[in-house]
PDB file of C-alpha atoms in Angstrom:
ATOM      1  CA  MET A 290     -17.703  -3.687  21.419  1.00 50.00           C
ATOM      2  CA  LYS A 291     -20.142  -0.890  20.581  1.00 51.00           C
ATOM      3  CA  THR A 292     -18.490   2.268  19.325  1.00 50.00           C
ATOM      4  CA  LYS A 293     -21.491   4.608  19.103  1.00 47.00           C
ATOM      5  CA  ALA A 294     -24.540   5.292  21.221  1.00 49.00           C
ATOM      6  CA  ARG A 295     -27.885   4.975  19.495  1.00 55.00           C
ATOM      7  CA  ASN A 296     -28.776   8.635  20.114  1.00 57.00           C
ATOM      8  CA  VAL A 297     -25.702   9.887  18.220  1.00 65.00           C
ATOM      9  CA  PRO A 298     -26.442  10.686  14.539  1.00 78.00           C
ATOM     10  CA  LEU A 299     -24.992   8.048  12.258  1.00 91.00           C
ATOM     11  CA  THR A 300     -22.676   9.371   9.531  1.00 94.00           C
ATOM     12  CA  ARG A 301     -20.829   7.723   6.647  1.00 93.00           C
ATOM     13  CA  ALA A 302     -17.542   8.594   8.366  1.00 94.00           C
ATOM     14  CA  ALA A 303     -18.680   6.790  11.533  1.00 94.00           C
ATOM     15  CA  VAL A 304     -19.759   3.728   9.546  1.00 96.00           C
ATOM     16  CA  LEU A 305     -16.476   3.516   7.661  1.00 96.00           C
ATOM     17  CA  GLY A 306     -14.450   4.166  10.794  1.00 96.00           C
ATOM     18  CA  ALA A 307     -16.199   1.331  12.613  1.00 96.00           C
ATOM     19  CA  ALA A 308     -15.718  -0.942   9.599  1.00 97.00           C
ATOM     20  CA  LEU A 309     -12.000  -0.165   9.603  1.00 97.00           C
ATOM     21  CA  GLU A 310     -11.811  -1.009  13.320  1.00 97.00           C
ATOM     22  CA  ILE A 311     -13.384  -4.416  12.663  1.00 97.00           C
ATOM     23  CA  ILE A 312     -11.025  -5.091   9.751  1.00 97.00           C
ATOM     24  CA  ASP A 313      -7.984  -4.028  11.780  1.00 97.00           C
ATOM     25  CA  ARG A 314      -9.010  -6.319  14.602  1.00 96.00           C
ATOM     26  CA  ASP A 315     -10.539  -9.288  12.770  1.00 95.00           C
ATOM     27  CA  THR A 316      -9.651  -9.120   9.012  1.00 94.00           C
ATOM     28  CA  VAL A 317     -11.783  -8.248   5.981  1.00 95.00           C
ATOM     29  CA  ASP A 318     -13.485 -11.643   5.920  1.00 94.00           C
ATOM     30  CA  ARG A 319     -14.965 -11.086   9.379  1.00 94.00           C
ATOM     31  CA  LEU A 320     -16.612  -7.791   8.417  1.00 95.00           C
ATOM     32  CA  SER A 321     -20.360  -8.034   7.819  1.00 94.00           C
ATOM     33  CA  MET A 322     -23.285  -5.656   7.984  1.00 94.00           C
ATOM     34  CA  ARG A 323     -24.549  -7.560  11.014  1.00 95.00           C
ATOM     35  CA  ARG A 324     -21.300  -7.193  12.946  1.00 95.00           C
ATOM     36  CA  LEU A 325     -21.005  -3.578  11.891  1.00 96.00           C
ATOM     37  CA  GLY A 326     -24.541  -2.914  13.089  1.00 95.00           C
ATOM     38  CA  GLU A 327     -23.698  -4.463  16.449  1.00 95.00           C
ATOM     39  CA  ALA A 328     -20.577  -2.307  16.758  1.00 94.00           C
ATOM     40  CA  LEU A 329     -22.592   0.840  16.008  1.00 94.00           C
ATOM     41  CA  ASP A 330     -25.661  -0.237  18.000  1.00 93.00           C
ATOM     42  CA  ARG A 331     -27.824   0.096  14.920  1.00 93.00           C
ATOM     43  CA  ASN A 332     -30.104  -2.103  12.887  1.00 94.00           C
ATOM     44  CA  PRO A 333     -27.938  -3.406  10.016  1.00 92.00           C
ATOM     45  CA  MET A 334     -30.576  -2.256   7.523  1.00 93.00           C
ATOM     46  CA  VAL A 335     -29.831   1.363   8.464  1.00 92.00           C
ATOM     47  CA  LEU A 336     -26.249   0.924   7.286  1.00 93.00           C
ATOM     48  CA  TYR A 337     -27.346   0.450   3.686  1.00 93.00           C
ATOM     49  CA  ARG A 338     -28.080   4.180   3.560  1.00 92.00           C
ATOM     50  CA  HIS A 339     -24.334   4.728   3.769  1.00 93.00           C
ATOM     51  CA  ALA A 340     -23.057   1.715   1.781  1.00 91.00           C
ATOM     52  CA  ALA A 341     -25.143  -0.207  -0.743  1.00 90.00           C
ATOM     53  CA  ASN A 342     -23.416  -3.516   0.033  1.00 91.00           C
ATOM     54  CA  LYS A 343     -20.253  -4.975   1.494  1.00 91.00           C
ATOM     55  CA  ALA A 344     -18.275  -4.227  -1.674  1.00 90.00           C
ATOM     56  CA  ALA A 345     -19.185  -0.540  -1.404  1.00 90.00           C
ATOM     57  CA  LEU A 346     -18.277  -0.649   2.272  1.00 94.00           C
ATOM     58  CA  LEU A 347     -14.825  -2.038   1.463  1.00 94.00           C
ATOM     59  CA  ASP A 348     -14.335   0.615  -1.217  1.00 93.00           C
ATOM     60  CA  GLY A 349     -15.141   3.250   1.376  1.00 94.00           C
ATOM     61  CA  VAL A 350     -12.639   1.783   3.832  1.00 96.00           C
ATOM     62  CA  ALA A 351      -9.947   1.864   1.126  1.00 94.00           C
ATOM     63  CA  GLU A 352     -10.799   5.515   0.522  1.00 94.00           C
ATOM     64  CA  ILE A 353     -10.451   6.574   4.152  1.00 95.00           C
ATOM     65  CA  VAL A 354      -7.127   4.764   4.474  1.00 96.00           C
ATOM     66  CA  LEU A 355      -5.741   6.300   1.276  1.00 94.00           C
ATOM     67  CA  ALA A 356      -7.045   9.717   2.338  1.00 94.00           C
ATOM     68  CA  GLN A 357      -4.234   9.641   4.898  1.00 95.00           C
ATOM     69  CA  LEU A 358      -1.649   9.456   2.102  1.00 96.00           C
ATOM     70  CA  THR A 359      -0.380  12.983   1.526  1.00 94.00           C
ATOM     71  CA  VAL A 360       0.954  13.992  -1.888  1.00 97.00           C
ATOM     72  CA  ASP A 361       2.448  17.454  -2.297  1.00 98.00           C
ATOM     73  CA  ALA A 362       2.089  17.998  -6.035  1.00 97.00           C
ATOM     74  CA  THR A 363       3.853  21.378  -5.732  1.00 97.00           C
ATOM     75  CA  ASP A 364       7.102  19.904  -4.347  1.00 98.00           C
ATOM     76  CA  PRO A 365       9.874  21.032  -6.741  1.00 96.00           C
ATOM     77  CA  ASP A 366      11.918  17.920  -5.867  1.00 97.00           C
ATOM     78  CA  TRP A 367       9.922  15.069  -7.392  1.00 97.00           C
ATOM     79  CA  ARG A 368      12.379  12.426  -6.163  1.00 96.00           C
ATOM     80  CA  HIS A 369      12.055  13.627  -2.566  1.00 97.00           C
ATOM     81  CA  GLN A 370       8.268  13.648  -2.853  1.00 98.00           C
ATOM     82  CA  LEU A 371       8.060  10.136  -4.308  1.00 98.00           C
ATOM     83  CA  ARG A 372      10.281   8.870  -1.506  1.00 98.00           C
ATOM     84  CA  SER A 373       8.031  10.574   1.057  1.00 98.00           C
ATOM     85  CA  ILE A 374       4.921   9.053  -0.552  1.00 98.00           C
ATOM     86  CA  ALA A 375       6.503   5.596  -0.490  1.00 98.00           C
ATOM     87  CA  ARG A 376       7.387   5.898   3.190  1.00 98.00           C
ATOM     88  CA  ASP A 377       3.887   7.076   4.083  1.00 97.00           C
ATOM     89  CA  PHE A 378       2.245   4.304   2.047  1.00 97.00           C
ATOM     90  CA  ARG A 379       4.331   1.699   3.853  1.00 96.00           C
ATOM     91  CA  LYS A 380       3.412   3.227   7.229  1.00 96.00           C
ATOM     92  CA  LEU A 381      -0.288   3.003   6.357  1.00 96.00           C
ATOM     93  CA  ALA A 382       0.079  -0.626   5.302  1.00 95.00           C
ATOM     94  CA  VAL A 383       1.977  -1.546   8.462  1.00 94.00           C
ATOM     95  CA  ALA A 384      -0.585   0.311  10.613  1.00 95.00           C
ATOM     96  CA  HIS A 385      -3.509  -1.398   8.844  1.00 96.00           C
ATOM     97  CA  PRO A 386      -2.115  -4.712   7.531  1.00 94.00           C
ATOM     98  CA  ASN A 387      -5.565  -6.260   7.134  1.00 95.00           C
ATOM     99  CA  THR A 388      -6.475  -3.576   4.574  1.00 95.00           C
ATOM    100  CA  VAL A 389      -3.581  -4.401   2.249  1.00 93.00           C
ATOM    101  CA  SER A 390      -5.804  -6.551   0.050  1.00 90.00           C
ATOM    102  CA  LEU A 391      -8.107  -3.542  -0.384  1.00 91.00           C
ATOM    103  CA  LEU A 392      -5.202  -1.283  -1.297  1.00 91.00           C
ATOM    104  CA  VAL A 393      -3.190  -3.647  -3.480  1.00 89.00           C
ATOM    105  CA  THR A 394      -5.143  -6.534  -4.985  1.00 84.00           C
ATOM    106  CA  HIS A 395      -8.820  -5.547  -4.777  1.00 80.00           C
ATOM    107  CA  PRO A 396      -8.507  -2.514  -7.111  1.00 79.00           C
ATOM    108  CA  LEU A 397      -7.077  -4.713  -9.872  1.00 72.00           C
ATOM    109  CA  SER A 398     -10.468  -6.414 -10.224  1.00 76.00           C
ATOM    110  CA  THR A 399     -12.172  -3.092 -11.000  1.00 80.00           C
ATOM    111  CA  PRO A 400     -11.722  -0.955 -14.150  1.00 83.00           C
ATOM    112  CA  LEU A 401      -9.853   2.247 -13.336  1.00 81.00           C
ATOM    113  CA  ALA A 402     -12.748   4.629 -14.020  1.00 82.00           C
ATOM    114  CA  LEU A 403     -15.120   2.557 -11.848  1.00 82.00           C
ATOM    115  CA  ARG A 404     -12.938   2.675  -8.744  1.00 86.00           C
ATOM    116  CA  PRO A 405     -13.895   4.971  -5.851  1.00 86.00           C
ATOM    117  CA  LEU A 406     -12.799   8.530  -6.550  1.00 90.00           C
ATOM    118  CA  GLY A 407     -10.811   8.692  -3.339  1.00 89.00           C
ATOM    119  CA  THR A 408      -8.610   5.812  -4.445  1.00 90.00           C
ATOM    120  CA  LEU A 409      -7.765   7.663  -7.674  1.00 92.00           C
ATOM    121  CA  ARG A 410      -6.664  10.846  -5.904  1.00 94.00           C
ATOM    122  CA  PRO A 411      -3.061   9.708  -5.222  1.00 94.00           C
ATOM    123  CA  LEU A 412      -2.665   8.787  -8.889  1.00 95.00           C
ATOM    124  CA  GLU A 413      -3.959  12.172 -10.053  1.00 96.00           C
ATOM    125  CA  ASP A 414      -1.775  14.042  -7.570  1.00 97.00           C
ATOM    126  CA  ILE A 415       1.375  12.107  -8.497  1.00 97.00           C
ATOM    127  CA  LEU A 416       0.709  12.707 -12.187  1.00 98.00           C
ATOM    128  CA  GLU A 417       0.419  16.414 -11.392  1.00 98.00           C
ATOM    129  CA  LEU A 418       3.668  16.307  -9.401  1.00 98.00           C
ATOM    130  CA  LEU A 419       5.545  14.703 -12.292  1.00 97.00           C
ATOM    131  CA  THR A 420       4.059  16.772 -15.100  1.00 97.00           C
ATOM    132  CA  ARG A 421       4.946  19.880 -13.083  1.00 97.00           C
ATOM    133  CA  ALA A 422       8.495  18.511 -13.143  1.00 96.00           C
ATOM    134  CA  ASP A 423       8.211  18.563 -16.962  1.00 96.00           C
ATOM    135  CA  PHE A 424       7.699  14.858 -17.552  1.00 96.00           C
ATOM    136  CA  SER A 425       5.273  13.953 -20.297  1.00 95.00           C
ATOM    137  CA  GLY A 426       1.969  12.473 -19.208  1.00 95.00           C
ATOM    138  CA  ALA A 427       2.992   9.065 -20.538  1.00 96.00           C
ATOM    139  CA  ASP A 428       6.326   9.151 -18.688  1.00 96.00           C
ATOM    140  CA  ALA A 429       4.609  10.327 -15.498  1.00 97.00           C
ATOM    141  CA  LEU A 430       2.257   7.346 -15.688  1.00 96.00           C
ATOM    142  CA  HIS A 431       5.206   5.019 -16.276  1.00 96.00           C
ATOM    143  CA  ILE A 432       6.961   6.381 -13.175  1.00 97.00           C
ATOM    144  CA  TYR A 433       3.774   5.993 -11.097  1.00 96.00           C
ATOM    145  CA  ARG A 434       3.374   2.389 -12.209  1.00 95.00           C
ATOM    146  CA  ALA A 435       7.016   1.599 -11.491  1.00 96.00           C
ATOM    147  CA  LEU A 436       6.809   3.158  -8.023  1.00 97.00           C
ATOM    148  CA  PHE A 437       3.590   1.468  -6.939  1.00 95.00           C
ATOM    149  CA  GLY A 438       4.512  -1.819  -8.574  1.00 95.00           C
ATOM    150  CA  PHE A 439       7.598  -1.808  -6.367  1.00 96.00           C
ATOM    151  CA  LEU A 440       5.651  -0.609  -3.306  1.00 96.00           C
ATOM    152  CA  HIS A 441       2.939  -3.232  -3.604  1.00 95.00           C
ATOM    153  CA  GLY A 442       5.487  -6.004  -3.968  1.00 93.00           C
ATOM    154  CA  HIS A 443       7.544  -4.687  -1.076  1.00 94.00           C
ATOM    155  CA  ILE A 444       4.541  -4.458   1.243  1.00 93.00           C
ATOM    156  CA  LEU A 445       3.242  -7.908   0.401  1.00 91.00           C
ATOM    157  CA  ASN A 446       6.717  -9.306   0.970  1.00 87.00           C
ATOM    158  CA  GLU A 447       7.238  -7.462   4.251  1.00 87.00           C
ATOM    159  CA  LEU A 448       3.884  -8.286   5.792  1.00 87.00           C
ATOM    160  CA  GLN A 449       4.002 -11.933   4.768  1.00 78.00           C
ATOM    161  CA  GLU A 450       7.609 -12.538   5.807  1.00 68.00           C
ATOM    162  CA  ILE A 451       7.513 -15.634   8.011  1.00 64.00           C
ATOM    163  CA  VAL A 452      10.214 -17.045  10.269  1.00 67.00           C
ATOM    164  CA  GLU A 453       9.468 -20.694  10.964  1.00 69.00           C
ATOM    165  CA  HIS A 454      11.139 -20.941  14.380  1.00 72.00           C
ATOM    166  CA  PRO A 455      11.588 -17.419  15.848  1.00 76.00           C
ATOM    167  CA  GLU A 456      12.784 -18.871  19.155  1.00 78.00           C
ATOM    168  CA  GLU A 457      15.931 -20.346  17.548  1.00 79.00           C
ATOM    169  CA  THR A 458      19.216 -18.420  17.730  1.00 80.00           C
ATOM    170  CA  ASP A 459      20.740 -20.011  14.631  1.00 84.00           C
ATOM    171  CA  ASP A 460      19.479 -18.256  11.472  1.00 83.00           C
ATOM    172  CA  LEU A 461      19.432 -21.441   9.390  1.00 81.00           C
ATOM    173  CA  LEU A 462      17.230 -23.098  11.981  1.00 80.00           C
ATOM    174  CA  ARG A 463      15.025 -20.017  12.421  1.00 78.00           C
ATOM    175  CA  LEU A 464      14.222 -20.079   8.716  1.00 82.00           C
ATOM    176  CA  GLY A 465      13.779 -23.839   8.591  1.00 85.00           C
ATOM    177  CA  PHE A 466      16.604 -24.154   6.059  1.00 84.00           C
ATOM    178  CA  HIS A 467      17.611 -27.440   7.683  1.00 82.00           C
ATOM    179  CA  ARG A 468      14.730 -28.917   5.701  1.00 86.00           C
ATOM    180  CA  LEU A 469      16.405 -28.104   2.381  1.00 86.00           C
ATOM    181  CA  PRO A 470      18.431 -30.827   0.633  1.00 90.00           C
ATOM    182  CA  ILE A 471      22.051 -30.744   1.825  1.00 84.00           C
ATOM    183  CA  GLY A 472      24.372 -29.263  -0.788  1.00 87.00           C
ATOM    184  CA  GLU A 473      21.595 -27.460  -2.648  1.00 90.00           C
ATOM    185  CA  PHE A 474      20.744 -23.740  -2.576  1.00 91.00           C
ATOM    186  CA  PRO A 475      24.178 -22.640  -1.280  1.00 92.00           C
ATOM    187  CA  LEU A 476      23.586 -18.977  -2.142  1.00 91.00           C
ATOM    188  CA  LEU A 477      20.251 -18.944  -0.363  1.00 89.00           C
ATOM    189  CA  ARG A 478      21.813 -20.566   2.689  1.00 87.00           C
ATOM    190  CA  GLY A 479      24.585 -17.980   2.633  1.00 91.00           C
ATOM    191  CA  LEU A 480      22.000 -15.204   2.948  1.00 89.00           C
ATOM    192  CA  ALA A 481      20.301 -16.739   5.983  1.00 88.00           C
ATOM    193  CA  SER A 482      21.318 -13.898   8.306  1.00 87.00           C
ATOM    194  CA  ASN A 483      20.014 -11.286   5.845  1.00 84.00           C
ATOM    195  CA  LEU A 484      16.740 -13.152   5.436  1.00 83.00           C
ATOM    196  CA  ALA A 485      16.272 -13.734   9.166  1.00 81.00           C
ATOM    197  CA  THR A 486      16.827 -10.071  10.066  1.00 81.00           C
ATOM    198  CA  TYR A 487      14.496  -8.543   7.470  1.00 81.00           C
ATOM    199  CA  ASP A 488      14.042  -4.803   8.094  1.00 88.00           C
ATOM    200  CA  GLY A 489      11.116  -3.457   6.109  1.00 90.00           C
ATOM    201  CA  ALA A 490      12.061   0.216   6.474  1.00 94.00           C
ATOM    202  CA  SER A 491      15.663  -0.370   5.395  1.00 94.00           C
ATOM    203  CA  GLU A 492      14.605  -2.599   2.505  1.00 93.00           C
ATOM    204  CA  LEU A 493      12.219   0.098   1.333  1.00 96.00           C
ATOM    205  CA  GLU A 494      14.960   2.740   1.319  1.00 97.00           C
ATOM    206  CA  ARG A 495      17.357   0.486  -0.561  1.00 95.00           C
ATOM    207  CA  GLY A 496      14.709  -0.387  -3.102  1.00 96.00           C
ATOM    208  CA  LEU A 497      13.840   3.276  -3.585  1.00 97.00           C
ATOM    209  CA  ASP A 498      17.522   4.107  -4.120  1.00 97.00           C
ATOM    210  CA  ILE A 499      17.668   1.549  -6.915  1.00 96.00           C
ATOM    211  CA  LEU A 500      14.302   2.510  -8.418  1.00 96.00           C
ATOM    212  CA  LEU A 501      14.759   6.290  -8.370  1.00 95.00           C
ATOM    213  CA  SER A 502      18.325   6.057  -9.661  1.00 95.00           C
ATOM    214  CA  GLY A 503      17.121   3.921 -12.534  1.00 94.00           C
ATOM    215  CA  LEU A 504      14.218   6.239 -13.327  1.00 92.00           C
ATOM    216  CA  THR A 505      16.509   9.267 -13.256  1.00 90.00           C
ATOM    217  CA  THR A 506      18.853   7.564 -15.705  1.00 91.00           C
ATOM    218  CA  THR A 507      16.255   6.270 -18.147  1.00 91.00           C
ATOM    219  CA  ILE A 508      13.506   8.919 -18.038  1.00 91.00           C
ATOM    220  CA  ALA A 509      14.357  12.603 -18.084  1.00 81.00           C
ATOM    221  CA  PRO A 510      12.049  15.641 -17.874  1.00 87.00           C
ATOM    222  CA  ALA A 511      11.511  17.285 -21.259  1.00 73.00           C
ATOM    223  CA  ALA A 512      13.469  20.399 -20.280  1.00 63.00           C
ATOM    224  CA  THR A 513      16.635  18.388 -19.663  1.00 64.00           C
ATOM    225  CA  ARG A 514      16.550  16.385 -22.892  1.00 57.00           C
ATOM    226  CA  PRO A 515      18.680  17.325 -25.899  1.00 56.00           C
ATOM    227  CA  ARG A 516      16.792  19.665 -28.213  1.00 54.00           C
ATOM    228  CA  LYS A 517      16.711  17.136 -31.076  1.00 50.00           C
ATOM    229  CA  GLU A 518      15.253  14.444 -28.800  1.00 51.00           C
ATOM    230  CA  ARG A 519      12.553  16.831 -27.563  1.00 51.00           C
ATOM    231  CA  ARG A 520      11.397  17.455 -31.135  1.00 46.00           C
ATOM    232  CA  SER A 521      11.199  13.740 -31.879  1.00 45.00           C
TER     233      SER A 521
END
């Protein structure tokens, strides 16, 4: 379906928006300059003025998705802000599940300083949030890595959660646990109801409770540390 008339000026925002629509509908693998040109009613060669190649196009899509992630670096309650960021990141992933590879795995193949600037903005803003809370730069980075390591794992788990037979009413059958050897994996079988009723939002909150409690216990802002420890 064409999203733009030929007489409307073509902008980078329009190109990336149309690319995101294709990815949302058909996955990253189905995006091509040819299909994007058809969607925009333009010669595909014109698109190279806005993205040098498909890799640059995908970087741009990641940027416009992450641009929707709001980080308030001035929030005096860093725990509240990290929880808000985590919730918003999950919402973006659930709204655009086909972009998760661009947000989670694709960046790992690119050195940090070579990634699109827009994808680095959340990192910079979270570091500012935490250093404002009197964490050292190194501790702030550790907290960021712990948070997004958890978030990435949670999102991949939530979006790839598969129930083998959703029409079944028995949880063991829904999960296909009847295929497991009888007498083995008793603990896993005992959690069938929990596994079959996976709630991504609730799991996120529980995970954040555990993560933030642990971070609060093990990493303290400089101002709250004993004076001797601060000097060391």
